[in-house]
Amino acid sequence: MSAAERFLQRLTARRADDPSWVAARRQAGAARFEAMGFPTRRDEHWKYTDVRRIAEGDFALATDAAFDTTRFDEQRLDIDAYRLVLVDGRFSPALSELDGLPAGVSVEPLSQALEANHESVGGSLGRLAGVDFSPFTALNTAFADEGAVIRLAAGTVVDKPIYLLMLSRADAEPVMSHPRVLIEAGARAEATVIEHYSGEPEAANFTNVVTEVLLDRGAIIDHYKLQEAALTDLHVASIHVDQGRDSHFNSYNLNLGGALVRTDLVTDLNAEGAEAAYNGLFFVQGRQHVDNHTLVNHNAPRTFSNENYKGVLDDRSRGVFNGKVFVKKDAQQIEAYQNNANLLLSDRAEIDTKPELVIYADDVKCSHGATTGQLDEEAVYALRSRGIDEPMARALLTLAFVGEVMDKVGLNVIAERVERAVAGRLPERFNLAELVETAEAIQET
Amino acid sequence: MLEVKDLHVTIEDKVILKGLNLTINAGEVHAIMGPNGAGKSTLSAVIAGKDGYEVTQGTILFEGQDVLEMEIEERARAGLLLGFQYPIEIPGVKNIYLLKAALNAQRAARGEGEIPAPEFMKLVREKSAEMKMDPSFLQRAVNEGFSGGEKKRNEILQMLILQPKLAMLDEIDSGLDIDAMKVVADGVNSLRNADRAILLVTHYQRLLNHIVPDHVHVLVDGRIVKSGGKELALELEDRGYDWVLEESVA
C-alpha cells in the first residue's frame, strides 16, 4: 500500500451526510492525491524540502475539540477580536467568540457552512486552490470538513480583527487536520484576518491548511499568519489570493514554530490597481526546517507587488525561500519589488534562496535581490566598545534585523509577541521588554 | 591612569607603532598630533581593543590593569571609551537601546543594579539637550541617516552618559562646521574634571582652540618624537611637521 493510500483510508465513514457537490469534490481530491502521491525531492517545487516525515507518519483524525482552558489562555493572542477556534481541526464553540458581528459580515465554521449548503460557498470553495496545485491541496480537498468561511458584504468595514486560532494538542496518538479557510471580501470591504497556529508544546501533529481569499474591487484585506506551532509539529499551508481592481492584500507570514513547515503563497493580480504586499519572517533554530514559496502573478496592467522576506537561522536549522514574480505579456506599467535577506547565526544553518522574475511585458519596473550573511562584525565591535557584552550585542543586532519586518506589522499585539519570542530565544539577560518600555515612555513625554 | 610603554603594533605585517611611550594622569588633557599615516588612530584603536591590530611588544596599563588582557567590553566598563572618527550606522538598533544597555552593563560591572527608568530618562534628556540633539534622535537607529556632525555629537552624547575615566576622541573635529565644533567642544569640556583624563587625536590645531590641552605630543612614524605644552600645537600649525622630524632625526 502506498503512503497516499494509507492516508486516504482515514477518509472512510467521514461525513456521509455531505451535500453531493462536496462529496464529488472530495472524491476528486482523493483521486488526484492518490495519483500524485506525496512529492519527492525530484520534484522541482520540493527540491529542498523532504516530506518523508509526513508521508511515513500515521495520523488519526481528532474526534473532539477539548482543550485545557489555562493553556488556551496562555496560547491565545490577547486581542479584542471575533474569534473562531479549531482544536486539531475540530470546531470548538466553547472557545470561540463570534457574537456581535457587524451587519454584512459572516464568520462561520466550514462544517456549518457546508451543512447550510450555501450556494456561494459551493461556488467559491476550491476555485483558487485546485486539486492540481499540489498533492497537499488535493489531500486537503479530500479531507476538509472543517475550517472557516468569512464573507464580507460590499462596503463593510469590520471593526475588529477576525481571529482564527488553530490549536494542536499533544494526544496519545498524532493526528492530522486539513482546515479550509475561505475569505470572500465584497467590493470595498475591509478586514483584518489572523490565522494563528499554536498549541501544546509536546504536540506532534500534521496540519495541512488551504486558504482561499477573494477580493472584489477596492477590497482591503490584511492577512496575518502567525505560525507558532510546537517544535515537533508538521505544518503545510497554501494561501491563494485572487485580486480585483484596486484591491489591496497585505500578507504577514510569520513563522517561529514547527519542525517541518512549508507555506505556498500565491496571488493573482487580475485587474488594474490591484496591489499585494508580502511581508515574511522566519526565525528557526535546532533542526527546524521552514520553506516559503511565494508567487505573484501580474495578470493585468498597472498592478503592484512588494515583497520583503527575512529569515534568521540558528543551530542546524534550514530555510528555503523561493519567490517568483510572473508578469504577463500585456501587463504593462506594473511595479514588482522583491527582497529576501537572511541572517545565519550558526555555521551549520543553511538557507536556499531563489528569487525568480519572469517578465513578458516590456514597460515594467521590477527589482529583486537576495542577501545572506552573518551579523555585521563592525556593529558588534561598536556595541562592545560601549561596554555591551558580545552575546547582548549579537542579540540587539538580531532583534534589529527582525525589527525591520516588525515595523510593518500594524497589529502591536502580534509585533510584540514576535519580538518577545525572538528575544526569548536570545540570552535571557537581555531585558528587551524593559528597553522597549523605556523607549516608549521617553517618546510619550 | 594610563601608561603605555614601548608599544609596537603591526597591522597585517605592516609595522605602525614602533616603541611608543605615553603616560596620562587623571585630570589631564593630552593631544596627539602628527602627519597622516603616523599611527595616531592606531594608538587609540589598540587601547580600545579593535580587532586586526597585533601588539608585538610593550604594555598598556590602565589604573594598574593590563589592558591588553581585557575584552573590548571590559575596557569600556572599566572606563576606557573611544569616540570614533567614523562612527558606523547600526540599522534597527535605537540610540536609546544602546545607551541603556551600555549604561547598565557598566553599572553591573560595578556591582550596581539597573538604572531606574525615570532616572535614566531624566539623564538622557538632560544630556541630549546639552548636545543640542532633539530627543527624537534617541528613537532613531544609531547614526542611521545622521549627518557627519550629528554622528560626532552622538559620540559625545555617549561619553556624557557613560562618564568614562579616560575619554579618547579620534579626529572628533573632522567634518564639523564651526557651530557643530563648538557644541562638540563644549560637550568635551564639560567632561573635564580632576578625576578624568582626555586623549585627543587630531590632525589640526583648530580643535585645540576650543579644547585647550595640557600636553601636546607629536607622533611621527610610530613614535612620539616631541612633547610640549599647548604652545607646541600653535608652532605645528605655523611650521608644519617637517621640522619636528628633522629635529628628531638629528
XYZ file of C-alpha atoms in Angstrom, chain A residues 376 378-392 396-397 399-401 419 429-432 434-436 438-443 445, chain B residues 48-50 71-73 76-77 81-84 88 90-94 96-98 100-102 105 114 117 120-121 124-125 138-139 155 158 162:
72
model
C 27.916 42.940 10.841
C 31.808 46.214 12.765
C 28.488 46.801 14.501
C 29.240 44.071 17.057
C 32.518 45.856 17.803
C 30.845 49.275 18.002
C 28.396 47.975 20.631
C 31.062 46.109 22.599
C 33.211 49.241 22.599
C 30.474 50.824 24.715
C 30.602 48.051 27.291
C 27.824 45.830 25.933
C 28.950 42.200 26.085
C 29.127 40.125 22.956
C 26.011 37.931 23.347
C 23.964 41.028 24.133
C 20.459 43.527 19.826
C 21.567 43.229 16.207
C 16.449 41.894 17.029
C 17.175 44.881 14.809
C 17.217 42.612 11.762
C 9.708 40.393 19.249
C 19.920 38.687 30.477
C 18.787 40.761 27.551
C 15.899 42.610 29.115
C 14.167 43.633 25.914
C 12.316 46.943 29.724
C 14.286 48.644 26.957
C 11.230 48.910 24.730
C 11.745 52.955 28.369
C 11.947 53.956 24.712
C 8.160 54.239 24.534
C 7.963 56.204 27.769
C 10.513 58.733 26.514
C 8.668 59.130 23.261
C 6.827 62.632 27.297
C 40.095 50.360 22.861
C 40.706 46.807 21.632
C 39.754 46.915 17.972
C 37.995 42.078 26.438
C 36.726 45.063 24.451
C 33.628 45.415 26.631
C 34.718 50.131 28.185
C 33.208 49.160 31.532
C 35.943 54.839 25.884
C 36.827 55.682 22.314
C 34.865 58.206 20.273
C 35.205 57.103 16.661
C 29.184 53.463 11.976
C 23.673 50.406 13.167
C 20.315 49.975 11.424
C 17.479 48.901 13.684
C 19.274 49.443 16.999
C 17.778 52.518 18.598
C 18.151 54.614 23.422
C 18.733 50.823 23.439
C 22.455 51.307 23.034
C 20.651 51.963 28.273
C 22.282 48.610 27.585
C 25.727 50.229 27.804
C 26.457 46.907 31.604
C 19.970 48.604 36.618
C 13.698 54.170 34.217
C 17.591 57.196 33.018
C 15.022 59.259 31.151
C 19.301 61.207 28.585
C 17.012 64.193 28.172
C 17.037 58.800 20.799
C 14.342 56.837 18.985
C 29.609 60.063 20.130
C 27.500 58.571 24.719
C 28.704 56.781 30.230
